Short mmCIF file of C-alpha atoms in Angstrom, two decimals:
data_model
loop_
_atom_site.label_atom_id
_atom_site.label_comp_id
_atom_site.label_asym_id
_atom_site.label_seq_id
_atom_site.Cartn_x
_atom_site.Cartn_y
_atom_site.Cartn_z
CA MET A 1 0.10 -0.17 0.10
CA LEU A 2 2.90 2.25 0.57
CA ASP A 3 4.50 1.36 -2.69
CA ALA A 4 1.38 1.83 -4.39
CA GLY A 5 0.81 5.25 -3.02
CA ILE A 6 -2.51 4.29 -1.28
CA CYS A 7 -1.11 5.51 1.76
CA ASN A 8 1.86 7.33 3.23
CA TYR A 9 1.99 6.05 6.93
CA VAL A 10 0.50 3.15 8.50
CA ALA A 11 0.12 2.80 12.26
CA ILE A 12 0.24 -0.76 13.68
CA SER A 13 -1.24 -0.74 17.24
CA TYR A 14 -1.90 -3.15 20.18
CA GLY A 15 -3.50 -2.45 23.32
CA HIS A 16 -5.32 -4.53 25.99
CA SER A 17 -6.56 -4.52 29.57
CA GLY A 18 -5.02 -7.85 30.46
CA LEU A 19 -5.50 -7.55 34.10
CA TRP A 20 -9.06 -6.83 34.24
CA GLY A 21 -10.57 -7.35 30.75
CA GLY A 22 -11.63 -10.64 28.98
CA GLY A 23 -9.16 -11.01 26.23
CA MET A 24 -6.06 -12.16 28.16
CA ARG A 25 -8.00 -14.30 30.54
CA GLN A 26 -9.65 -16.03 27.56
CA LEU A 27 -6.11 -16.95 26.31
CA LEU A 28 -5.19 -18.47 29.71
CA PHE A 29 -8.37 -20.05 30.90
CA ASN A 30 -10.49 -21.00 28.06
CA THR A 31 -10.12 -23.75 25.50
CA ARG A 32 -12.33 -26.15 23.72
CA PRO A 33 -14.54 -28.72 25.64
CA SER A 34 -12.86 -31.49 24.16
CA GLU A 35 -9.61 -30.35 26.08
CA ALA A 36 -11.24 -28.56 28.97
CA CYS A 37 -13.01 -31.72 29.95
CA PHE A 38 -9.54 -33.24 30.71
CA GLY A 39 -8.47 -30.11 32.58
CA HIS A 40 -6.33 -28.58 30.01
CA PHE A 41 -6.69 -24.83 29.76
CA GLY A 42 -5.15 -22.13 27.82
CA ALA A 43 -1.60 -21.05 26.75
CA VAL A 44 0.53 -22.33 29.82
CA GLY A 45 -0.45 -25.86 29.64
CA ARG A 46 0.07 -25.93 25.80
CA TYR A 47 3.57 -24.51 25.89
CA ALA A 48 4.46 -26.60 28.85
CA LEU A 49 3.46 -29.77 26.73
CA ALA A 50 5.97 -28.58 24.08
CA ALA A 51 8.61 -27.83 26.71
CA GLN A 52 8.43 -31.25 28.36
CA ARG A 53 8.93 -32.90 24.95
CA GLY A 54 12.04 -30.48 24.48
CA MET A 55 13.46 -31.85 27.87
CA HIS A 56 13.07 -35.31 26.65
CA GLU A 57 14.59 -34.79 23.12
CA PHE A 58 17.29 -32.41 23.79
CA SER A 59 17.99 -31.71 27.45
CA SER A 60 15.94 -28.65 27.68
CA GLY A 61 14.68 -27.52 31.08
CA PRO A 62 14.94 -25.10 33.98
CA GLU A 63 18.72 -25.16 34.12
CA THR A 64 18.60 -23.37 30.64
CA TRP A 65 15.52 -21.30 31.34
CA LYS A 66 16.72 -19.67 34.53
CA HIS A 67 19.43 -17.92 32.43
CA ILE A 68 16.69 -16.54 30.16
CA ALA A 69 14.44 -15.39 33.10
CA MET A 70 17.31 -13.92 35.04
CA GLY A 71 19.02 -12.34 32.06
CA GLN A 72 15.85 -10.70 30.71
CA ARG A 73 15.25 -9.51 34.22
CA LYS A 74 18.50 -7.67 34.35
CA TRP A 75 17.48 -5.69 31.30
CA ALA A 76 14.16 -4.71 33.01
CA ASN A 77 16.00 -3.52 35.98
CA LEU A 78 17.44 -0.87 33.46
CA ASN A 79 14.12 0.06 32.10
CA PRO A 80 11.68 2.22 34.26
CA ALA A 81 8.66 1.19 32.06
CA ALA A 82 9.10 -2.50 32.70
CA ILE A 83 6.72 -3.94 35.23
CA MET A 84 9.56 -5.79 37.13
CA HIS A 85 11.73 -2.79 36.87
CA ALA A 86 12.42 -2.69 40.59
CA LYS A 87 12.65 -6.45 41.19
CA PRO A 88 15.93 -8.20 40.84
CA MET A 89 15.78 -11.96 40.38
CA SER A 90 18.15 -14.23 41.98
CA GLU A 91 18.63 -18.11 41.22
CA ALA A 92 16.91 -18.86 44.39
CA ASP A 93 13.95 -16.62 43.34
CA TYR A 94 13.66 -18.51 40.06
CA HIS A 95 13.84 -21.83 41.27
CA GLY A 96 11.87 -21.12 44.57
CA ALA A 97 8.71 -19.67 42.39
CA PRO A 98 5.56 -21.76 42.66
CA LEU A 99 4.96 -24.45 39.96
CA VAL A 100 2.18 -23.45 37.54
CA VAL A 101 1.88 -25.96 34.98
CA GLU A 102 5.00 -28.34 35.39
CA PRO A 103 7.64 -28.09 34.00
CA PHE A 104 6.79 -24.39 34.14
CA ARG A 105 7.38 -22.21 37.30
CA LEU A 106 5.86 -18.71 37.65
CA PHE A 107 8.91 -16.80 36.26
CA ASP A 108 8.84 -19.08 33.20
CA SER A 109 5.75 -17.16 32.12
CA CYS A 110 5.15 -13.69 30.52
CA GLN A 111 3.47 -10.78 32.39
CA MET A 112 -0.36 -10.08 32.46
CA ASN A 113 -0.76 -6.35 32.22
CA ASP A 114 -2.80 -3.14 30.74
CA GLY A 115 -1.19 -0.93 28.22
CA GLY A 116 -0.22 -0.84 24.49
CA ARG A 117 2.34 -0.26 21.96
CA ALA A 118 2.37 1.13 18.31
CA ILE A 119 4.76 1.49 15.80
CA ILE A 120 4.57 3.63 12.26
CA VAL A 121 5.47 2.16 8.92
CA THR A 122 6.33 4.30 6.03
CA SER A 123 8.65 4.42 2.95
CA ALA A 124 12.24 4.73 3.51
CA GLU A 125 12.33 7.86 1.68
CA ARG A 126 9.66 9.41 4.01
CA ALA A 127 11.36 7.94 7.02
CA ARG A 128 14.72 9.72 6.28
CA ASP A 129 12.67 13.05 6.55
CA LEU A 130 11.31 12.31 10.05
CA LYS A 131 12.61 13.02 13.61
CA HIS A 132 14.10 9.94 14.49
CA ARG A 133 17.03 8.04 12.66
CA PRO A 134 15.02 5.46 10.21
CA VAL A 135 14.89 1.83 10.89
CA LEU A 136 14.70 -0.49 7.63
CA ILE A 137 12.80 -3.84 7.33
CA MET A 138 15.73 -5.85 5.96
CA GLY A 139 13.97 -9.17 5.76
CA MET A 140 11.09 -11.26 6.73
CA GLY A 141 9.88 -14.78 6.68
CA GLN A 142 6.92 -16.47 7.92
CA HIS A 143 5.93 -20.32 8.41
CA ASN A 144 2.88 -21.93 10.04
CA PRO A 145 3.20 -25.60 10.60
CA SER A 146 0.07 -26.68 12.26
CA ASN A 147 -3.22 -25.91 14.16
CA GLU A 148 -3.59 -28.71 16.74
CA ILE A 149 -1.30 -28.81 19.41
CA ALA A 150 -2.04 -32.55 20.06
CA GLN A 151 -1.31 -33.24 16.45
CA ALA A 152 2.01 -31.18 16.41
CA ARG A 153 5.24 -33.14 15.35
CA TYR A 154 7.30 -30.07 15.99
CA LEU A 155 7.09 -29.26 19.84
CA ALA A 156 10.77 -29.98 20.15
CA GLY A 157 11.60 -28.76 16.58
CA PRO A 158 11.62 -27.99 13.84
CA THR A 159 9.19 -25.37 14.49
CA GLY A 160 7.98 -22.77 12.06
CA ALA A 161 11.02 -20.58 13.12
CA HIS A 162 13.32 -22.90 11.30
CA LYS A 163 12.02 -22.05 7.73
CA ALA A 164 10.98 -18.46 8.52
CA GLY A 165 14.35 -17.66 9.80
CA ARG A 166 15.92 -18.98 6.55
CA ALA A 167 13.52 -16.95 4.70
CA ALA A 168 14.17 -13.70 6.53
CA PHE A 169 18.03 -14.07 6.41
CA ALA A 170 17.89 -14.89 2.67
CA MET A 171 15.74 -11.73 2.05
CA ALA A 172 18.11 -9.49 4.06
CA GLY A 173 21.12 -10.99 2.40
CA ILE A 174 22.94 -11.63 5.74
CA GLY A 175 23.63 -14.27 8.20
CA LEU A 176 23.68 -14.97 12.00
CA ASP A 177 27.01 -13.49 12.42
CA ASP A 178 25.69 -10.13 11.39
CA VAL A 179 23.08 -9.82 14.13
CA ASP A 180 23.79 -7.78 16.97
CA ALA A 181 20.91 -8.34 19.28
CA CYS A 182 17.64 -10.14 19.20
CA GLN A 183 14.02 -9.49 20.43
CA ILE A 184 12.40 -12.83 20.66
CA TYR A 185 8.79 -13.42 21.30
CA ASP A 186 8.94 -14.83 24.88
CA CYS A 187 5.51 -15.89 26.15
CA PHE A 188 7.44 -18.61 28.08
CA THR A 189 11.18 -19.02 28.58
CA TYR A 190 11.17 -22.20 26.62
CA THR A 191 9.78 -20.27 23.57
CA VAL A 192 13.19 -18.18 23.67
CA GLU A 193 15.38 -21.37 23.86
CA ILE A 194 13.63 -23.25 21.10
CA THR A 195 13.42 -20.24 18.81
CA MET A 196 16.80 -19.27 19.09
CA GLN A 197 18.01 -22.94 18.41
CA GLU A 198 15.84 -23.03 15.40
CA TYR A 199 17.39 -19.96 14.16
CA GLY A 200 20.76 -21.66 14.75
CA PHE A 201 22.44 -19.51 17.48
CA PHE A 202 23.48 -22.70 19.01
CA GLY A 203 23.12 -26.54 18.24
CA ARG A 204 20.20 -28.87 19.61
CA GLY A 205 20.54 -29.09 23.21
CA GLU A 206 23.60 -26.73 23.54
CA GLY A 207 21.36 -24.01 24.91
CA GLU A 208 22.20 -24.48 28.72
CA ASN A 209 25.92 -23.76 27.74
CA TRP A 210 25.16 -20.96 25.38
CA PHE A 211 22.88 -19.07 27.83
CA GLN A 212 25.18 -19.38 30.74
CA GLY A 213 27.85 -16.78 31.69
CA GLY A 214 25.64 -13.81 30.85
CA THR A 215 25.32 -14.26 27.00
CA ILE A 216 22.11 -12.12 26.66
CA GLU A 217 22.51 -9.88 29.64
CA PRO A 218 23.77 -6.38 29.88
CA GLY A 219 27.56 -6.63 28.90
CA GLY A 220 26.75 -10.03 27.01
CA THR A 221 27.83 -10.98 23.27
CA MET A 222 24.04 -11.46 22.19
CA PRO A 223 21.60 -9.27 24.02
CA VAL A 224 18.26 -10.69 24.14
CA ASN A 225 15.01 -9.00 24.92
CA THR A 226 16.64 -5.66 25.91
CA SER A 227 13.49 -4.20 27.30
CA GLY A 228 12.91 -7.18 29.77
CA GLY A 229 10.75 -8.56 27.11
CA GLN A 230 7.29 -10.34 27.83
CA LEU A 231 8.54 -12.18 30.75
CA SER A 232 9.73 -9.04 32.59
CA GLU A 233 8.65 -5.66 30.74
CA ALA A 234 4.86 -6.35 29.55
CA TYR A 235 3.08 -8.49 27.08
CA PHE A 236 1.96 -6.72 24.04
CA MET A 237 1.94 -9.73 21.52
CA GLY A 238 4.37 -9.35 18.88
CA LEU A 239 4.79 -5.63 19.29
CA THR A 240 6.82 -6.21 22.57
CA PRO A 241 9.82 -7.25 20.50
CA ILE A 242 9.11 -5.28 17.55
CA ALA A 243 8.96 -1.98 19.10
CA GLU A 244 12.02 -2.62 21.34
CA ALA A 245 14.09 -3.50 18.34
CA VAL A 246 13.10 -0.25 16.64
CA MET A 247 13.84 1.83 19.58
CA GLN A 248 16.93 0.19 20.20
CA LEU A 249 18.19 0.97 16.47
CA MET A 250 17.08 4.55 16.77
CA GLY A 251 19.04 4.85 19.76
CA ARG A 252 16.15 5.91 22.03
CA CYS A 253 16.32 3.40 25.08
CA GLY A 254 18.14 5.39 27.68
CA PRO A 255 19.87 3.27 30.58
CA ARG A 256 19.42 0.07 28.58
CA GLN A 257 20.49 1.40 25.35
CA LEU A 258 22.83 -1.02 23.50
CA GLY A 259 26.30 0.19 22.86
CA PRO A 260 28.93 1.55 25.41
CA GLU A 261 26.45 2.32 28.14
CA THR A 262 25.53 -1.31 28.42
CA ARG A 263 29.01 -2.69 27.27
CA THR A 264 27.56 -4.30 24.20
CA ARG A 265 27.80 -3.77 20.38
CA GLU A 266 26.24 -0.89 18.90
CA PRO A 267 23.39 -2.43 16.99
CA GLN A 268 23.23 -2.32 13.21
CA VAL A 269 21.08 -5.39 12.85
CA ILE A 270 18.44 -6.78 15.24
CA LEU A 271 16.63 -10.12 14.74
CA CYS A 272 12.76 -10.32 15.96
CA SER A 273 10.59 -13.26 16.07
CA ASP A 274 6.94 -13.53 16.85
CA ASN A 275 4.80 -16.88 17.17
CA GLY A 276 0.95 -17.83 17.60
CA GLY A 277 -0.84 -20.56 18.95
CA ALA A 278 1.45 -22.79 20.84
CA LEU A 279 4.48 -22.74 18.19
CA GLN A 280 1.98 -23.23 15.55
CA SER A 281 2.47 -19.95 13.60
CA HIS A 282 5.75 -18.02 13.29
CA SER A 283 7.16 -14.73 11.88
CA CYS A 284 10.90 -13.48 11.71
CA LEU A 285 11.69 -10.00 11.04
CA ILE A 286 15.12 -8.64 10.64
CA PHE A 287 15.54 -4.90 11.17
CA GLY A 288 18.71 -2.79 10.18
CA ARG A 289 19.82 0.81 11.08
CA GLY A 290 18.85 3.26 8.14
CA MET B 1 -17.88 -27.11 46.48
CA ALA B 2 -16.69 -28.33 43.38
CA LYS B 3 -18.30 -26.90 40.04
CA GLU B 4 -20.02 -29.42 37.80
CA LYS B 5 -17.81 -31.53 35.55
CA ILE B 6 -16.79 -30.21 32.27
CA VAL B 7 -18.01 -32.53 29.47
CA PRO B 8 -17.12 -32.99 25.77
CA ALA B 9 -19.34 -31.10 23.20
CA PRO B 10 -19.46 -33.38 20.12
CA ASP B 11 -20.03 -32.01 16.72
CA ALA B 12 -21.19 -33.79 13.64
CA ASP B 13 -17.73 -34.94 12.89
CA SER B 14 -16.80 -36.30 16.48
CA LYS B 15 -20.10 -37.71 17.48
CA PRO B 16 -19.27 -41.30 16.49
CA PHE B 17 -15.98 -41.05 18.49
CA TRP B 18 -17.97 -39.97 21.77
CA GLU B 19 -20.73 -42.43 20.96
CA ALA B 20 -18.24 -45.16 21.03
CA CYS B 21 -16.30 -43.90 24.23
CA ARG B 22 -19.69 -44.35 26.05
CA ASP B 23 -19.37 -48.07 25.02
CA HIS B 24 -15.85 -47.94 26.30
CA LYS B 25 -14.23 -48.28 22.76
CA LEU B 26 -11.87 -45.99 21.39
CA LYS B 27 -12.67 -45.37 17.67
CA PHE B 28 -11.09 -43.44 14.77
CA GLN B 29 -11.64 -42.77 11.20
CA LYS B 30 -9.21 -44.46 8.73
CA CYS B 31 -8.86 -43.06 5.39
CA ALA B 32 -10.02 -45.35 2.65
CA ALA B 33 -7.34 -44.14 0.18
CA CYS B 34 -4.20 -43.74 2.03
CA GLY B 35 -4.98 -45.59 5.39
CA GLU B 36 -4.08 -42.68 7.43
CA VAL B 37 -5.96 -42.93 11.02
CA ARG B 38 -6.94 -39.53 12.05
CA TRP B 39 -7.90 -37.30 15.11
CA PRO B 40 -9.66 -35.13 15.22
CA ALA B 41 -12.46 -36.23 13.42
CA SER B 42 -13.09 -34.69 9.96
CA ILE B 43 -15.00 -34.96 6.67
CA LEU B 44 -11.62 -35.44 4.69
CA CYS B 45 -8.40 -36.97 5.27
CA PRO B 46 -5.65 -34.46 6.09
CA GLN B 47 -2.86 -36.18 4.37
CA CYS B 48 -4.71 -36.86 0.95
CA HIS B 49 -7.89 -35.07 1.05
CA CYS B 50 -9.99 -38.33 0.27
CA ARG B 51 -13.70 -38.07 1.79
CA ASP B 52 -14.02 -41.86 2.18
CA ALA B 53 -13.15 -43.35 5.61
CA ARG B 54 -14.38 -45.95 7.86
CA TRP B 55 -14.28 -46.01 11.74
CA ILE B 56 -11.99 -48.72 13.12
CA GLU B 57 -11.38 -49.58 16.89
CA ALA B 58 -8.03 -48.80 18.16
CA SER B 59 -6.11 -51.23 20.54
CA GLY B 60 -6.12 -48.60 23.38
CA ARG B 61 -2.36 -49.07 23.83
CA GLY B 62 0.20 -46.13 23.18
CA ILE B 63 3.07 -44.02 24.32
CA ILE B 64 3.27 -40.53 26.20
CA HIS B 65 4.29 -38.15 23.55
CA THR B 66 4.48 -35.56 26.29
CA PHE B 67 2.89 -34.74 29.33
CA VAL B 68 2.45 -31.77 32.16
CA VAL B 69 1.50 -31.50 35.71
CA TYR B 70 -1.08 -28.74 36.84
CA HIS B 71 -0.35 -27.29 40.08
CA GLN B 72 -2.65 -24.52 39.89
CA VAL B 73 -6.35 -24.26 39.46
CA PHE B 74 -7.61 -22.99 36.23
CA ASN B 75 -11.07 -23.90 36.36
CA PRO B 76 -13.09 -24.60 39.68
CA ALA B 77 -14.10 -28.06 38.36
CA PHE B 78 -10.60 -29.27 38.74
CA LYS B 79 -9.96 -27.85 42.21
CA ASP B 80 -9.84 -31.24 43.87
CA GLN B 81 -7.71 -32.89 41.75
CA ILE B 82 -4.61 -30.87 41.82
CA PRO B 83 -1.84 -31.97 40.93
CA TYR B 84 -3.18 -33.73 38.03
CA VAL B 85 -1.52 -34.91 34.68
CA VAL B 86 -2.31 -33.74 31.23
CA ALA B 87 -0.62 -35.78 28.45
CA VAL B 88 -0.73 -36.10 24.59
CA VAL B 89 -0.68 -39.80 23.93
CA GLU B 90 0.40 -41.33 20.57
CA LEU B 91 -1.71 -44.36 19.94
CA GLU B 92 -0.32 -47.47 18.20
CA GLU B 93 -2.46 -46.81 15.27
CA GLY B 94 -1.04 -43.25 14.61
CA PRO B 95 -3.52 -40.60 16.19
CA ARG B 96 -2.42 -38.45 18.98
CA LEU B 97 -5.08 -37.66 21.92
CA LEU B 98 -4.99 -34.87 24.49
CA THR B 99 -5.95 -37.02 27.63
CA ASN B 100 -5.08 -37.50 31.32
CA ILE B 101 -2.53 -39.91 32.91
CA VAL B 102 -4.13 -41.63 35.99
CA ASP B 103 -3.31 -44.17 38.66
CA SER B 104 0.42 -43.21 38.65
CA PRO B 105 2.26 -40.51 40.61
CA PRO B 106 3.48 -37.80 38.21
CA GLU B 107 7.11 -38.13 39.01
CA SER B 108 7.08 -41.59 37.82
CA LEU B 109 6.17 -40.53 34.42
CA SER B 110 8.35 -39.78 31.24
CA CYS B 111 7.77 -39.21 27.53
CA ASP B 112 7.60 -42.38 25.33
CA LEU B 113 6.33 -44.58 28.42
CA PRO B 114 3.98 -47.24 27.10
CA VAL B 115 0.25 -46.56 28.27
CA GLU B 116 -3.03 -48.20 28.11
CA VAL B 117 -6.53 -46.84 28.09
CA VAL B 118 -8.89 -46.88 31.12
CA TRP B 119 -12.29 -45.29 31.29
CA ASP B 120 -13.74 -42.57 33.34
CA ASP B 121 -17.56 -42.50 33.31
CA ILE B 122 -18.07 -38.69 34.11
CA SER B 123 -21.88 -38.82 33.40
CA GLU B 124 -24.58 -40.95 31.79
CA GLU B 125 -23.83 -39.77 28.44
CA PHE B 126 -19.97 -39.33 28.59
CA SER B 127 -16.97 -41.46 29.14
CA LEU B 128 -13.68 -40.03 28.90
CA PRO B 129 -10.55 -42.10 27.54
CA LYS B 130 -7.68 -41.78 30.10
CA PHE B 131 -4.46 -43.64 30.22
CA ARG B 132 -2.25 -45.38 32.74
CA PRO B 133 1.25 -46.88 32.59
CA LEU B 134 1.22 -50.47 31.23
CA PRO B 135 2.22 -52.78 34.20
CA GLY B 136 5.72 -53.96 34.15
#
């Protein structure tokens, strides 16, 4: 539409009242009677089913997920807008949190919150005349493998991230080595692990090693979810990762800004993911500094 | 007080499945063209799109593909059952079924463990196929 001149600017917005409205609760508590009669409700149970299979097939598990939960919390501690801004998380906090749907504990799950996010899409040419440094969409890919969790053959991979990631990198004409940071859709800790594994950041089952030692934290070699993400900042569907990627590339992130301030690389390229259902649909977006 | 039990809501496709469950039989559609045994029930085969199928009775044996343990009450109807196990069981014939694992402590379970069907008669109209580990 932008290319055809039908419109000049497109606003993509998302907002919800997750704490008191119906929408988020429906995601969490409602499901079809054929699942509810067995006591199976909503997103936590579905992703936990995937995570358990991941534990079985490639030794995923809490020893990997704690690095994701604690690493993202450190970013949230630098972000005044994050719900968990004032709450550091220790390893004892992570392991001591109540089990929700095992293998997931409380801090394996994203936030429930009120709020919203919006982004503006326009042509690169128009963007260059605007107030902020432009951010370019370098590549995108999508893959949607199934619509039934019980029939899914990919709970431990290959998920939609595998093909979607390849398509996005092919369009961008770059490789993994060119990525400076990632904003990964993180409804649950396992989602971050399986998504980054499918993109190829580490081999199958090598996540525990890869994440340990502060890889994704401030000062780390591959910062991930630098706002705190959905786990520790706030949940706005795919707009939590995308808005953060764009803000980081514009250089508008204050104390959590990638670069010298957080002892990280100044970002030229940021990789984003989004998925729907329980790993049933996947989008990968690669953004670059304009 | 526990709320009333949640029962399945059969549609035109799944009605034969739930009727068979009432007789403690696990029945699935088998494609006349490619032989795929499918679940959920549907008017055509998800593999080859053929519309012809017949209902076959499954053995009731399979393996746990994956499972989770509910530690929180998501619905008052399950308040008294915490902690309980929800699993995806892969049947010998191929289909995967969302179900419960019963008669076994959650910590004794693992993926790929062999299981067999047991029936839970939750009302006059509905019996739910649940599974327990095979003895030995």
